[in-house]
Short mmCIF file of C-alpha atoms in Angstrom, two decimals:
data_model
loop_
_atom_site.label_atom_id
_atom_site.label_comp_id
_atom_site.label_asym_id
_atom_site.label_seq_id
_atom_site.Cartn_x
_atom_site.Cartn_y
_atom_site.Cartn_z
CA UNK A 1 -26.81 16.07 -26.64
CA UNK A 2 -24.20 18.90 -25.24
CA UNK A 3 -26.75 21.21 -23.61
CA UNK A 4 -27.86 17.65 -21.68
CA UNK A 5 -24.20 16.59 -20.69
CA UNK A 6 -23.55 20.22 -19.80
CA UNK A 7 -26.85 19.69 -18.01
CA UNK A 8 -26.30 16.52 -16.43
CA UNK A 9 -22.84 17.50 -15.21
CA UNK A 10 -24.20 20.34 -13.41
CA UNK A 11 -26.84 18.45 -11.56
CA UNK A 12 -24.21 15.93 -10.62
CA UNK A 13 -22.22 18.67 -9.21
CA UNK A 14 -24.83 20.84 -7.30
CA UNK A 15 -26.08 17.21 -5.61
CA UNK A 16 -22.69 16.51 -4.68
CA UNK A 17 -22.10 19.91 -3.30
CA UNK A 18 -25.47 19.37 -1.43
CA UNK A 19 -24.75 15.95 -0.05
CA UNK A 20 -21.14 17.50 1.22
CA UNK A 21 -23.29 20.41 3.07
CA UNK A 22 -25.54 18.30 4.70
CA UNK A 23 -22.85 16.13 5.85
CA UNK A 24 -21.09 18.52 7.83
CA UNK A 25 -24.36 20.10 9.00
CA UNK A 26 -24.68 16.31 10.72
CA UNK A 27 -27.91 15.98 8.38
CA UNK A 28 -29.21 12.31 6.63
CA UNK A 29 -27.79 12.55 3.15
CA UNK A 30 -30.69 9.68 1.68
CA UNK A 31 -33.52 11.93 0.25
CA UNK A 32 -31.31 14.56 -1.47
CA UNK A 33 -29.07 11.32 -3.07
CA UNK A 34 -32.97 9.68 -3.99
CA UNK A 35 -33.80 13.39 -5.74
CA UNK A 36 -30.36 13.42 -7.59
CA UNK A 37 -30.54 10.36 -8.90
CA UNK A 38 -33.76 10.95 -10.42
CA UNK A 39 -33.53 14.22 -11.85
CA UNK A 40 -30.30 12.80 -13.17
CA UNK A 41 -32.66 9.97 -14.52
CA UNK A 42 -35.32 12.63 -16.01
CA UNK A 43 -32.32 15.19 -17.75
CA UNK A 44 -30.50 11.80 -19.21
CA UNK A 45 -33.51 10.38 -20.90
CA UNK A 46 -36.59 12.91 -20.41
CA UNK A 47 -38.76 10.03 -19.49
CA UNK A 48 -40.50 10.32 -15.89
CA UNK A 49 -40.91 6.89 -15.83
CA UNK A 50 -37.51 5.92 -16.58
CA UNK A 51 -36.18 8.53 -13.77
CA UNK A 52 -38.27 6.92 -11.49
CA UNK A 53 -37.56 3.16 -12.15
CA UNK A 54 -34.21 4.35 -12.01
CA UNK A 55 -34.16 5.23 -8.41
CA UNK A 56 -34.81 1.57 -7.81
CA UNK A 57 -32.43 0.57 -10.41
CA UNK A 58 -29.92 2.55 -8.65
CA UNK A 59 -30.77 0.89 -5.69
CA UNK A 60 -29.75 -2.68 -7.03
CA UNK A 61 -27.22 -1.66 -8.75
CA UNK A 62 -25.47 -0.40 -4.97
CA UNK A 63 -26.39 -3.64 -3.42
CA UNK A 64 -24.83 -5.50 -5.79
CA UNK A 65 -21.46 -3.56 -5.76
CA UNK A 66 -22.02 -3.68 -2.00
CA UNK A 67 -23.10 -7.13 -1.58
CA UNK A 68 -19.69 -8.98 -0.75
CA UNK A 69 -19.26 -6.58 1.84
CA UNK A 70 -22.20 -6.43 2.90
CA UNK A 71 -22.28 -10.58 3.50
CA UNK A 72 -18.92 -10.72 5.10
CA UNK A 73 -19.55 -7.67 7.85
CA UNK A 74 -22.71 -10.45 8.52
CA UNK A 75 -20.99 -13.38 8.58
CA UNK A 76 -17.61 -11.98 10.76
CA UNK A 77 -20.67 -10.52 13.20
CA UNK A 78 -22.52 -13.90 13.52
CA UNK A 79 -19.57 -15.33 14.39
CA UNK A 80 -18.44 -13.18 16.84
CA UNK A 81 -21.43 -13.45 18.69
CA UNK A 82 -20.98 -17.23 18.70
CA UNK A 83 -17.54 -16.76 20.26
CA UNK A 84 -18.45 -13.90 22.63
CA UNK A 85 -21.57 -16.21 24.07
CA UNK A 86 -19.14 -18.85 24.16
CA UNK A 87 -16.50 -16.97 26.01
CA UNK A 88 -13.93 -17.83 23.39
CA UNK A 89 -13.16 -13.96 22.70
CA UNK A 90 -12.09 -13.39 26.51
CA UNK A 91 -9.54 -16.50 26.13
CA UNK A 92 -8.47 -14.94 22.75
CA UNK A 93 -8.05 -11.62 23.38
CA UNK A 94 -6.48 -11.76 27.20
CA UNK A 95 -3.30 -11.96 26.49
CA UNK A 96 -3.71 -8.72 24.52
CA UNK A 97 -4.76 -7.04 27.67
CA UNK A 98 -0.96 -6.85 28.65
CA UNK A 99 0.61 -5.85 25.53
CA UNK A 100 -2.07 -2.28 24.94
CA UNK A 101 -1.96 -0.63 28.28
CA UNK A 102 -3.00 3.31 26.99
CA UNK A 103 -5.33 4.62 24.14
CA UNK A 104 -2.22 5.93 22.49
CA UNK A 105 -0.44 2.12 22.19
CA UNK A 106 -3.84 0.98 20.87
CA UNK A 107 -4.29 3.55 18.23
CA UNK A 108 -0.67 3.06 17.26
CA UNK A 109 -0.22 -0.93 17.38
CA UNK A 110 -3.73 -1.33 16.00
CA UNK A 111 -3.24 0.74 13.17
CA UNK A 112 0.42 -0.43 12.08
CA UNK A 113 -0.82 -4.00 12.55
CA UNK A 114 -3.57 -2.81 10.23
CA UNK A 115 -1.16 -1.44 7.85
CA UNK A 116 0.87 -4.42 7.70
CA UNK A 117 -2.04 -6.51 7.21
CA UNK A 118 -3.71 -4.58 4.15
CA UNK A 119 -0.92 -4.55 2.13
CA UNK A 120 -0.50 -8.15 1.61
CA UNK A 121 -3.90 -9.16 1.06
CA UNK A 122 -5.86 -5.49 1.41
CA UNK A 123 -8.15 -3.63 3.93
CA UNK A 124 -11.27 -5.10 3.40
CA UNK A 125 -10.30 -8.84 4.72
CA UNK A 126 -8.21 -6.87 7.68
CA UNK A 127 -10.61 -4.96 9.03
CA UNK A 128 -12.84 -8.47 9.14
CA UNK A 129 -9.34 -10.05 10.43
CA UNK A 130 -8.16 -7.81 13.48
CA UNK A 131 -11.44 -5.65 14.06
CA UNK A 132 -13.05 -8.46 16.15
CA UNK A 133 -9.94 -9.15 17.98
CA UNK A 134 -8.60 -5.52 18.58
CA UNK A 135 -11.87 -3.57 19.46
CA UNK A 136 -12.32 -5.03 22.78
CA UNK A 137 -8.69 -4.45 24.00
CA UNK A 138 -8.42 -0.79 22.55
CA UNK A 139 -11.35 -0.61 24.51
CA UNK A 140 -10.65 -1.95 28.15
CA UNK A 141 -7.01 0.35 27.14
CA UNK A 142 -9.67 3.47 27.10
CA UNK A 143 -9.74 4.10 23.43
CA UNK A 144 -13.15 4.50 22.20
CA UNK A 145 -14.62 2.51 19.25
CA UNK A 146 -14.64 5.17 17.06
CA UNK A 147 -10.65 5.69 17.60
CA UNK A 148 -10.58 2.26 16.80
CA UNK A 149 -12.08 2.52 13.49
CA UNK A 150 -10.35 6.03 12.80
CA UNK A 151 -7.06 3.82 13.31
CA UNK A 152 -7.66 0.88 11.18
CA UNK A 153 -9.11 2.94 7.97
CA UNK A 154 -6.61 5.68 8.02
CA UNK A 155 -3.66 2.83 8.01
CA UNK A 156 -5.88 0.60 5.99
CA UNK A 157 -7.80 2.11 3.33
CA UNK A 158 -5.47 4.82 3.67
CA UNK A 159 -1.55 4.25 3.89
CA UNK A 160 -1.54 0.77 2.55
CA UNK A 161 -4.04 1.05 -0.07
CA UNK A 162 -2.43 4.41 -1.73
CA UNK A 163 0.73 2.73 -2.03
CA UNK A 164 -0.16 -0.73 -2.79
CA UNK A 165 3.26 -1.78 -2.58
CA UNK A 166 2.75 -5.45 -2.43
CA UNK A 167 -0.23 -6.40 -4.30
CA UNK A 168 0.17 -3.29 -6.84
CA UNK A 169 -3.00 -3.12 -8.32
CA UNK A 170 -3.30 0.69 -8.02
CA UNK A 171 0.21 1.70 -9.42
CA UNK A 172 -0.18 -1.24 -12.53
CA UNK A 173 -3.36 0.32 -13.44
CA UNK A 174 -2.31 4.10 -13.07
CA UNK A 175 1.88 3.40 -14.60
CA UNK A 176 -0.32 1.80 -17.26
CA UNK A 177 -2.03 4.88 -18.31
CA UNK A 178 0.38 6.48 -18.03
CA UNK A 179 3.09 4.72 -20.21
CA UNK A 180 5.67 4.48 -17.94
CA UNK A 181 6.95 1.44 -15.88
CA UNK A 182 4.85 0.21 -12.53
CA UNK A 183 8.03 0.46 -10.73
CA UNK A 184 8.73 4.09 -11.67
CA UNK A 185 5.47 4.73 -9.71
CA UNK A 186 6.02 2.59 -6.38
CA UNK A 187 9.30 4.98 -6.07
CA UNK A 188 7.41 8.16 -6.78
CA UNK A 189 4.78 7.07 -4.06
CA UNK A 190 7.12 6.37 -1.24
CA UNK A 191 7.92 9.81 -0.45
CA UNK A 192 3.91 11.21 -0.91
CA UNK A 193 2.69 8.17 1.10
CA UNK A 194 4.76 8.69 4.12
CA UNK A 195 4.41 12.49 4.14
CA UNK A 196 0.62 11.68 3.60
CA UNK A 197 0.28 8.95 6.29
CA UNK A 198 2.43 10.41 8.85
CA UNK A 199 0.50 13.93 8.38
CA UNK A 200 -2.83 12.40 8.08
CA UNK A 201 -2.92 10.00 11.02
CA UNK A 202 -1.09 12.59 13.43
CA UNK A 203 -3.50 15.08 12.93
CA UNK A 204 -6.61 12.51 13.38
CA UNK A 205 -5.09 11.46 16.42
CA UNK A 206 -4.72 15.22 17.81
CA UNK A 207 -8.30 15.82 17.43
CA UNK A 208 -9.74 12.65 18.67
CA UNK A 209 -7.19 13.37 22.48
CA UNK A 210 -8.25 16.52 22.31
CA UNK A 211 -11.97 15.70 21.72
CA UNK A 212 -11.42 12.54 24.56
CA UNK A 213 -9.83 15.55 26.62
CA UNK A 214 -12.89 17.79 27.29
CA UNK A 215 -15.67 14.90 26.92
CA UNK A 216 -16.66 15.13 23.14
CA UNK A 217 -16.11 12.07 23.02
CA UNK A 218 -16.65 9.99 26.12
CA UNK A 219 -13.79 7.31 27.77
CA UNK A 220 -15.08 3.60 26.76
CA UNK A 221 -16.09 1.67 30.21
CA UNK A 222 -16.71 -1.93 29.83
CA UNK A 223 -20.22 -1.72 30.76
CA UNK A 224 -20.95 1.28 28.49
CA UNK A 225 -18.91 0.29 25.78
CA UNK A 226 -19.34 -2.92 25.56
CA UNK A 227 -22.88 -4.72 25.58
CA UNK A 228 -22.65 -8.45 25.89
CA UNK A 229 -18.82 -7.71 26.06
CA UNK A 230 -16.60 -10.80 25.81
CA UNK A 231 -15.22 -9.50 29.46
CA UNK A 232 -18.57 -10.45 31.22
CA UNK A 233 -19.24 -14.17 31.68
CA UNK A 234 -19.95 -16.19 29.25
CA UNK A 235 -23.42 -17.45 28.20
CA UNK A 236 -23.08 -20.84 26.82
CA UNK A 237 -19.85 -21.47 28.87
CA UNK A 238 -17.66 -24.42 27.18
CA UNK A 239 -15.14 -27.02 28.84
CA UNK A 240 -11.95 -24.97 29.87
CA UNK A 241 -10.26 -27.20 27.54
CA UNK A 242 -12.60 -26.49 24.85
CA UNK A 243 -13.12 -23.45 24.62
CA UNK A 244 -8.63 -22.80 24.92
CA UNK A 245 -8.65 -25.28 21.76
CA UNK A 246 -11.14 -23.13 20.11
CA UNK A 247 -8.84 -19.38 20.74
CA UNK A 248 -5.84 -21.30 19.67
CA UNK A 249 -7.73 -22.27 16.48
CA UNK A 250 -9.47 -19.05 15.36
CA UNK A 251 -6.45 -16.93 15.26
CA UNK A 252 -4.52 -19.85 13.18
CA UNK A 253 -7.19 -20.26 11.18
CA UNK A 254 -7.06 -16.55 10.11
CA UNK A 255 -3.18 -16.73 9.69
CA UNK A 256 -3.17 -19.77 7.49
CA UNK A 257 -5.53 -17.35 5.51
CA UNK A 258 -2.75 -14.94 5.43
CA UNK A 259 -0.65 -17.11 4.49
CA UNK A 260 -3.07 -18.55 1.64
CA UNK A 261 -3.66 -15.54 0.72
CA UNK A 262 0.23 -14.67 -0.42
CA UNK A 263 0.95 -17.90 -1.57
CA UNK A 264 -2.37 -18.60 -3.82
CA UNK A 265 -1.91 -14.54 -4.33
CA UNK A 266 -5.74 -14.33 -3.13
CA UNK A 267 -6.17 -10.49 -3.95
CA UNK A 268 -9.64 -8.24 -3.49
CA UNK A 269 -12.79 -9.91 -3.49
CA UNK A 270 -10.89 -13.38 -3.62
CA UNK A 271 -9.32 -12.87 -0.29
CA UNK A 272 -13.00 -11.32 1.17
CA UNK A 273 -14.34 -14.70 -0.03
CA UNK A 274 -11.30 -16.91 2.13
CA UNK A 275 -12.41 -14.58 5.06
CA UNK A 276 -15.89 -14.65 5.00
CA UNK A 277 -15.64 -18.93 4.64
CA UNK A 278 -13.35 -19.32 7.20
CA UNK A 279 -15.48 -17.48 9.34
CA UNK A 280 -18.41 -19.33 8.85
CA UNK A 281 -16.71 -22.70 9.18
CA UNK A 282 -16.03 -21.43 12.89
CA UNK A 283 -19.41 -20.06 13.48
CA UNK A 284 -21.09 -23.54 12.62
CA UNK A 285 -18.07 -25.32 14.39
CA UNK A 286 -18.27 -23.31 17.73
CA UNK A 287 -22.45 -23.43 17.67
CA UNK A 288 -22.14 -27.05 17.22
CA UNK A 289 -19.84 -27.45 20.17
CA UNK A 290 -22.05 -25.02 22.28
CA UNK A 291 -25.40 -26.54 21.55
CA UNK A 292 -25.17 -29.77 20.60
CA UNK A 293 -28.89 -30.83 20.10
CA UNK A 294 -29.99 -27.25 19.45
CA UNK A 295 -26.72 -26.47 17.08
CA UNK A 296 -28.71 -26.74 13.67
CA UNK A 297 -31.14 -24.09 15.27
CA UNK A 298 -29.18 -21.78 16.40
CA UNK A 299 -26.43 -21.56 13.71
CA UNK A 300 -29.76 -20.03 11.79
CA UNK A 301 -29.82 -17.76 14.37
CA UNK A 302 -26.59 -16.19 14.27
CA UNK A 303 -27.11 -15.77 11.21
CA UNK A 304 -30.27 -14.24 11.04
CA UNK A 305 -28.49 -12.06 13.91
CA UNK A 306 -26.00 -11.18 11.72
CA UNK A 307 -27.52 -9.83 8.76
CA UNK A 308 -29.97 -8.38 10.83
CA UNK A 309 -26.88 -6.01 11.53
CA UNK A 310 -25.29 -5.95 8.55
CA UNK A 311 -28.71 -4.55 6.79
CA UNK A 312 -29.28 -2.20 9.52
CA UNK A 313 -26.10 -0.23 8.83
CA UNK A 314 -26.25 -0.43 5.64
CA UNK A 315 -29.32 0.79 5.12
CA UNK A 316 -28.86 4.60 4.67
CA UNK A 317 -25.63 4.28 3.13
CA UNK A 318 -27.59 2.50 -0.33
CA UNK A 319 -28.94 5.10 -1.66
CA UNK A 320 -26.20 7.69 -0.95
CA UNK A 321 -23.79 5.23 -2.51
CA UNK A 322 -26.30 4.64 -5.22
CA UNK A 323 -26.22 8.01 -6.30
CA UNK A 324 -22.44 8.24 -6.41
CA UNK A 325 -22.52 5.08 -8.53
CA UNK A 326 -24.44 7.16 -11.42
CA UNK A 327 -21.37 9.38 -11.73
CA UNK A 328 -19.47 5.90 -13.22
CA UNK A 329 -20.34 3.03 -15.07
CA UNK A 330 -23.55 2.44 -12.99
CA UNK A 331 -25.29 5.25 -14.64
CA UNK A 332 -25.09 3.34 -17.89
CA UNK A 333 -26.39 -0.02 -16.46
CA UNK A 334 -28.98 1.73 -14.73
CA UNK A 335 -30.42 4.30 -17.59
CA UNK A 336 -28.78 2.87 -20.51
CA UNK A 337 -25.91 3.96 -23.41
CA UNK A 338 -27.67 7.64 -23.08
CA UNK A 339 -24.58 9.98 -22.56
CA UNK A 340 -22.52 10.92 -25.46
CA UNK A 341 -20.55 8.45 -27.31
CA UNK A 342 -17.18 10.59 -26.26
CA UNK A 343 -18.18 10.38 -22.83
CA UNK A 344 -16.36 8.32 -20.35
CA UNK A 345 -19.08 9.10 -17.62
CA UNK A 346 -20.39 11.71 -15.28
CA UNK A 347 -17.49 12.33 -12.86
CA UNK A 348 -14.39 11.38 -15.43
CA UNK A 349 -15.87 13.74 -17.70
CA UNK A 350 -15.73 16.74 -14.85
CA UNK A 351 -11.76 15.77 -14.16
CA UNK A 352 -10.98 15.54 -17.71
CA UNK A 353 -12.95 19.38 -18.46
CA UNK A 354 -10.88 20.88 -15.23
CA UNK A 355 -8.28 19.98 -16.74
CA UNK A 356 -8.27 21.24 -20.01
CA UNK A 357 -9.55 24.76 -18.64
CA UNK A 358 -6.42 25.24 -16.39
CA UNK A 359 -2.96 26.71 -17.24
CA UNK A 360 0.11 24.36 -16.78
CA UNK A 361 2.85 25.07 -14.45
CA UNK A 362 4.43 22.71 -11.87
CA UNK A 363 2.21 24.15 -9.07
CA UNK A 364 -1.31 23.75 -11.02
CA UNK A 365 -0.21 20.28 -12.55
CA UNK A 366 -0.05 19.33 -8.75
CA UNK A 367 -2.82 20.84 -7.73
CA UNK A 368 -5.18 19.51 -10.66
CA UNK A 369 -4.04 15.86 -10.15
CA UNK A 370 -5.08 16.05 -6.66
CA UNK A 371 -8.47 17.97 -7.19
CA UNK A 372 -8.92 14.97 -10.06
CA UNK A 373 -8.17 12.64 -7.60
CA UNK A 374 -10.48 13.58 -4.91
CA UNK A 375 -13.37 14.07 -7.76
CA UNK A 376 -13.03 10.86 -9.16
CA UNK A 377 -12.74 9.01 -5.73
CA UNK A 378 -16.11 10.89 -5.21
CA UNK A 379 -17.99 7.15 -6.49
CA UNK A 380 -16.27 5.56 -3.28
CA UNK A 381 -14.28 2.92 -5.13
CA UNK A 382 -11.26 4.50 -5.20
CA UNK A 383 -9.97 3.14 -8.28
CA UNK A 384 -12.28 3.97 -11.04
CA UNK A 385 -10.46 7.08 -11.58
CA UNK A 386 -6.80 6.41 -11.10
CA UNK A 387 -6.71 5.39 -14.97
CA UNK A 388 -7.73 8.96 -15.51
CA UNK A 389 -5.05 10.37 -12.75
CA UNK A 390 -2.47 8.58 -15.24
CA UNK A 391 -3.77 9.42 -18.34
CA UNK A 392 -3.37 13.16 -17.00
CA UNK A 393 -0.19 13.20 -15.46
CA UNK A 394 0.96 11.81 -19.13
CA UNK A 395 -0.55 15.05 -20.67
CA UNK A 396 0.80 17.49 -17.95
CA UNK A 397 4.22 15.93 -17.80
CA UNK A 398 4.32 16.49 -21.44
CA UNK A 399 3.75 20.15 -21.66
CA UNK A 400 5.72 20.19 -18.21
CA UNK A 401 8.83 17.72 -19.93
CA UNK A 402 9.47 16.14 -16.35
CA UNK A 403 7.44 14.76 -13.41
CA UNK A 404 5.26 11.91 -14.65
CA UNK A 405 6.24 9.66 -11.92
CA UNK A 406 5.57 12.08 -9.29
CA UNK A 407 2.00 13.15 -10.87
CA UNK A 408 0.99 9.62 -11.60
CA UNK A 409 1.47 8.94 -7.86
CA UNK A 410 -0.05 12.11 -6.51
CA UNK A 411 -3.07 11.14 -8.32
CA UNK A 412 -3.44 7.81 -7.36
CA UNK A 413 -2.69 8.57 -3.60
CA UNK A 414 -5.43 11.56 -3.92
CA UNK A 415 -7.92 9.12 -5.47
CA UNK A 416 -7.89 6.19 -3.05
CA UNK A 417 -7.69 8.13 0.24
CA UNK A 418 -10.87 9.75 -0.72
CA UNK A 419 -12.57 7.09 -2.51
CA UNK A 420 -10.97 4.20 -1.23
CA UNK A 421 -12.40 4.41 2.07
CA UNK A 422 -11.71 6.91 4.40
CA UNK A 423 -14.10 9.97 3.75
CA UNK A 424 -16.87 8.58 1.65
CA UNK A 425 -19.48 6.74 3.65
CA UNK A 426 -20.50 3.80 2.33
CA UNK A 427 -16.55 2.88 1.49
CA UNK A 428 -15.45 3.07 4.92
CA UNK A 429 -18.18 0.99 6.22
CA UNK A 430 -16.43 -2.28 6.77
CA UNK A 431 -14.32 -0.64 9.71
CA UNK A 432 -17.58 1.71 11.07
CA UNK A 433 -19.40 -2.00 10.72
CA UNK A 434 -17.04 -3.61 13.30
CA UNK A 435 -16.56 -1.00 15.63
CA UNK A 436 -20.37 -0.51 15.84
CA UNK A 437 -19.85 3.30 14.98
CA UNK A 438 -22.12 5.29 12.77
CA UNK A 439 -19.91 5.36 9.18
CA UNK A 440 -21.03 8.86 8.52
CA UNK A 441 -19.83 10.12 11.51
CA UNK A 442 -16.59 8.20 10.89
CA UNK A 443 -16.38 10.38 7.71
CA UNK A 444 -16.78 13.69 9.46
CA UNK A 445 -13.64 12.82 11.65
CA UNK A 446 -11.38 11.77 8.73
CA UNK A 447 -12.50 14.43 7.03
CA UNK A 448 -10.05 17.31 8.67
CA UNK A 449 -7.10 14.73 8.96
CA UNK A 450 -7.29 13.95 5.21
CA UNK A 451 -7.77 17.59 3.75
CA UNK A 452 -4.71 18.71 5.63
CA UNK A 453 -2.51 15.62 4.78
CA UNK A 454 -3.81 16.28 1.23
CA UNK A 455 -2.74 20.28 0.97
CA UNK A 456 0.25 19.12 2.47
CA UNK A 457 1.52 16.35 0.10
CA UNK A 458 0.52 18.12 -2.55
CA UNK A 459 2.60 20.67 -1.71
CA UNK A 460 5.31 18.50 -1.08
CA UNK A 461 4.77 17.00 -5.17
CA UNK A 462 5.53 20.71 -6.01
CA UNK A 463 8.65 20.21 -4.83
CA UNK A 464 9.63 16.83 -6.45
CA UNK A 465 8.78 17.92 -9.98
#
């Protein structure tokens, strides 16, 4: 059973190695994840058939972790092409217009609103919440889509997420390993997640004026940019009256969300759920309104519309996401209890045997919390691993006799910026799914910003132990 964990560990690792390569070569990721997962399937059990029922096993397995994202992307989608058709959007968003005057404000104000957003109720909801709303004035201001979506995961998935100073999921499950009080780790984080954040989204927003600069990536124009944009005239025009009742409504629809969100302390999926409801309540309200006699028609098709777009980008991120699953708990529901009994999975195995094969000293403690991080943020949930992160920084700040704090943070902030959304695929997909940008290439471009911001705050931690 060694020689097939040893095994199965290595095939995990040269897959992941190859999926990374092909990524920045700007290559599709899906047959390479389809092959891993089934030679993973074969070395696990030895049974062809099992490795290849597994592939599809895999395969539900991602949709079904995906699934409430996957139904809210559809639902926020449907209904904004209700409200664009309707011309609701343009009487929403115009007073916008005058606040966001240069790419630079948008990227900024979009991405602090963001901030502020996710860490009362988390990304996910936000994105759904401000991505609708914000994408058409960032671009009319000349920032493109995919600055848009660069903006909102970065401060999103990124800044507020890693600190989770409000909700504090992450630092109650990572203090928790680690023995030490949850508040010992929100003041550890502060520090890291400001050096990490400020780092981070300065140098994403170098490369994407420089790229804007010489034409890599062109200026947004309203025609270009937008199709069906809620600037042109609206299809299924409403009563002037009407259709200002209905953009005073949406937006205080979505705050009472906020605001039932904090005082119901709606967290996660919970708060996904308020979103995705109110949205649809809005959709069938505005198609009613619209179409009258035809309303119980077409509210089908918006949403037929809308998961017609929702599948479409998720399609090739399943089965790259379902091969990153195996490395967890999916592997188990997919193949069954196969792996060792002292195993505690694929990837947390890997973190825990890098680990134990490295000296201690302040610098390598540092630098082996981080690699942990990013290796067990690999699955793209971002939290699977920060029990690990904690359970480490207990061991190293043991043998160091300071520093827990400061490890246990490092850790966490290492595992949710790369798993949590902003360099794995199919975790940043809720803000590529708004923007209409292709999620992988949303990857590549975070990709730079969060190495350096990375090297840098981990070099920083160094310093604090």
């Amino acid at each position: 059973m060694g020689i097939e964990l040893a095994w199965l560990h290595g095939v995990y690792v040269l897959f992941v190695l190859g999926i990374i390569l092909l990524m920045v070569l700007r290559r599709d990721t899906s047959l390479i994840s389809i092959v891993g997962i089934a030679i993973l399937g074969l070395v696990a059990t030895g049974s062809i058939t099992a490795a290849v029922g597994g592939i599809f096993g895999s395969f539900i397995y991602a949709i079904t972790e995906l699934l409430p994202t996957i139904l809210v992307i559809c639902i926020i989608v449907a209904m904004s092409h209700v409200l664009t058709d309707t011309g609701v959007n343009e009487t929403m968003i115009r007073p916008m217009t005058h606040l966001i005057r240069t790419p630079a404000l948008a990227y900024w104000v979009i991405g602090l609103v963001m901030m502020v957003i996710s860490w009362f109720f988390w990304p996910s909801p936000g994105v759904a919440l401000i991505g609708a709303v914000m994408l058409p004035v960032a671009l009319r201001a000349g920032l493109p889509a995919i600055g848009v979506a660069i903006a909102m995961n970065l401060f999103g998935h990124g800044i507020a997420l890693s600190g989770d100073f409000v909700i504090q999921g992450a630092p109650t499950l990572t203090a928790k390993a680690a023995g030490i009080p949850v508040q010992d780790v929100i003041s550890a984080s502060i520090p890291l997640v400001i050096v990490m954040g400020v780092v981070t989204t300065l140098v994403a927003f170098w490369y994407l004026r420089k790229d804007m600069k010489i034409g890599y990536i062109p200026a947004p124009t309203d025609d270009a940019a937008v199709p069906d944009s809620v600037f042109h005239s609206a299809k299924v025009p409403l009563p002037p009256g009407v259709r200002s009742t209905l953009a005073a409504v949406v937006p205080i629809l979505f705050l009472l969300d906020v605001v039932a969100m904090f005082v119901f302390e709606l967290r996660g999926g919970d708060a996904t759920a308020l979103v995705g409801g109110t949205a649809l309540l809005i959709l069938i309200i505005a198609t009613m309104l619209a179409h009258k006699e035809t309303g119980l028609e077409q509210v089908t098709t918006h949403l037929i519309q809308g998961f017609q777009f929702g599948f479409k980008v998720f399609g090739p991120v399943i089965p790259i996401a379902a091969f990153f699953y195996m490395g967890d708990s999916g592997f188990v529901k997919v193949f069954g209890e196969v792996l060792p009994s002292g195993s505690h999975g694929i990837v947390n195995d890997l973190g825990v045997a890098l680990a134990n094969t490295i000296p201690i000293s302040k610098e390598v403690a540092a630098l082996t919390l981080t690699a942990v991080g990013v290796i067990t943020g690999l699955d793209g949930s971002g939290f699977s691993g920060i029990t690990l992160a904690g359970s480490l920084a207990q061991l190293f700040a043991t043998a160091l006799g300071s520093g827990i704090a400061t490890l246990t943070a490092l850790g966490q902030i290492a595992a949710i910026w790369v798993g949590g959304g902003t360099i794995i695929p199919w975790a940043l997909i809720p803000a590529a799914a708004i923007c209409g940008v292709d999620p992988f290439e949303l990857a590549r471009r975070n990709l730079y910003p969060v190495a350096i911001g990375l090297i840098v705050t981990t070099i920083v931690a160094m310093f604090l132990l």
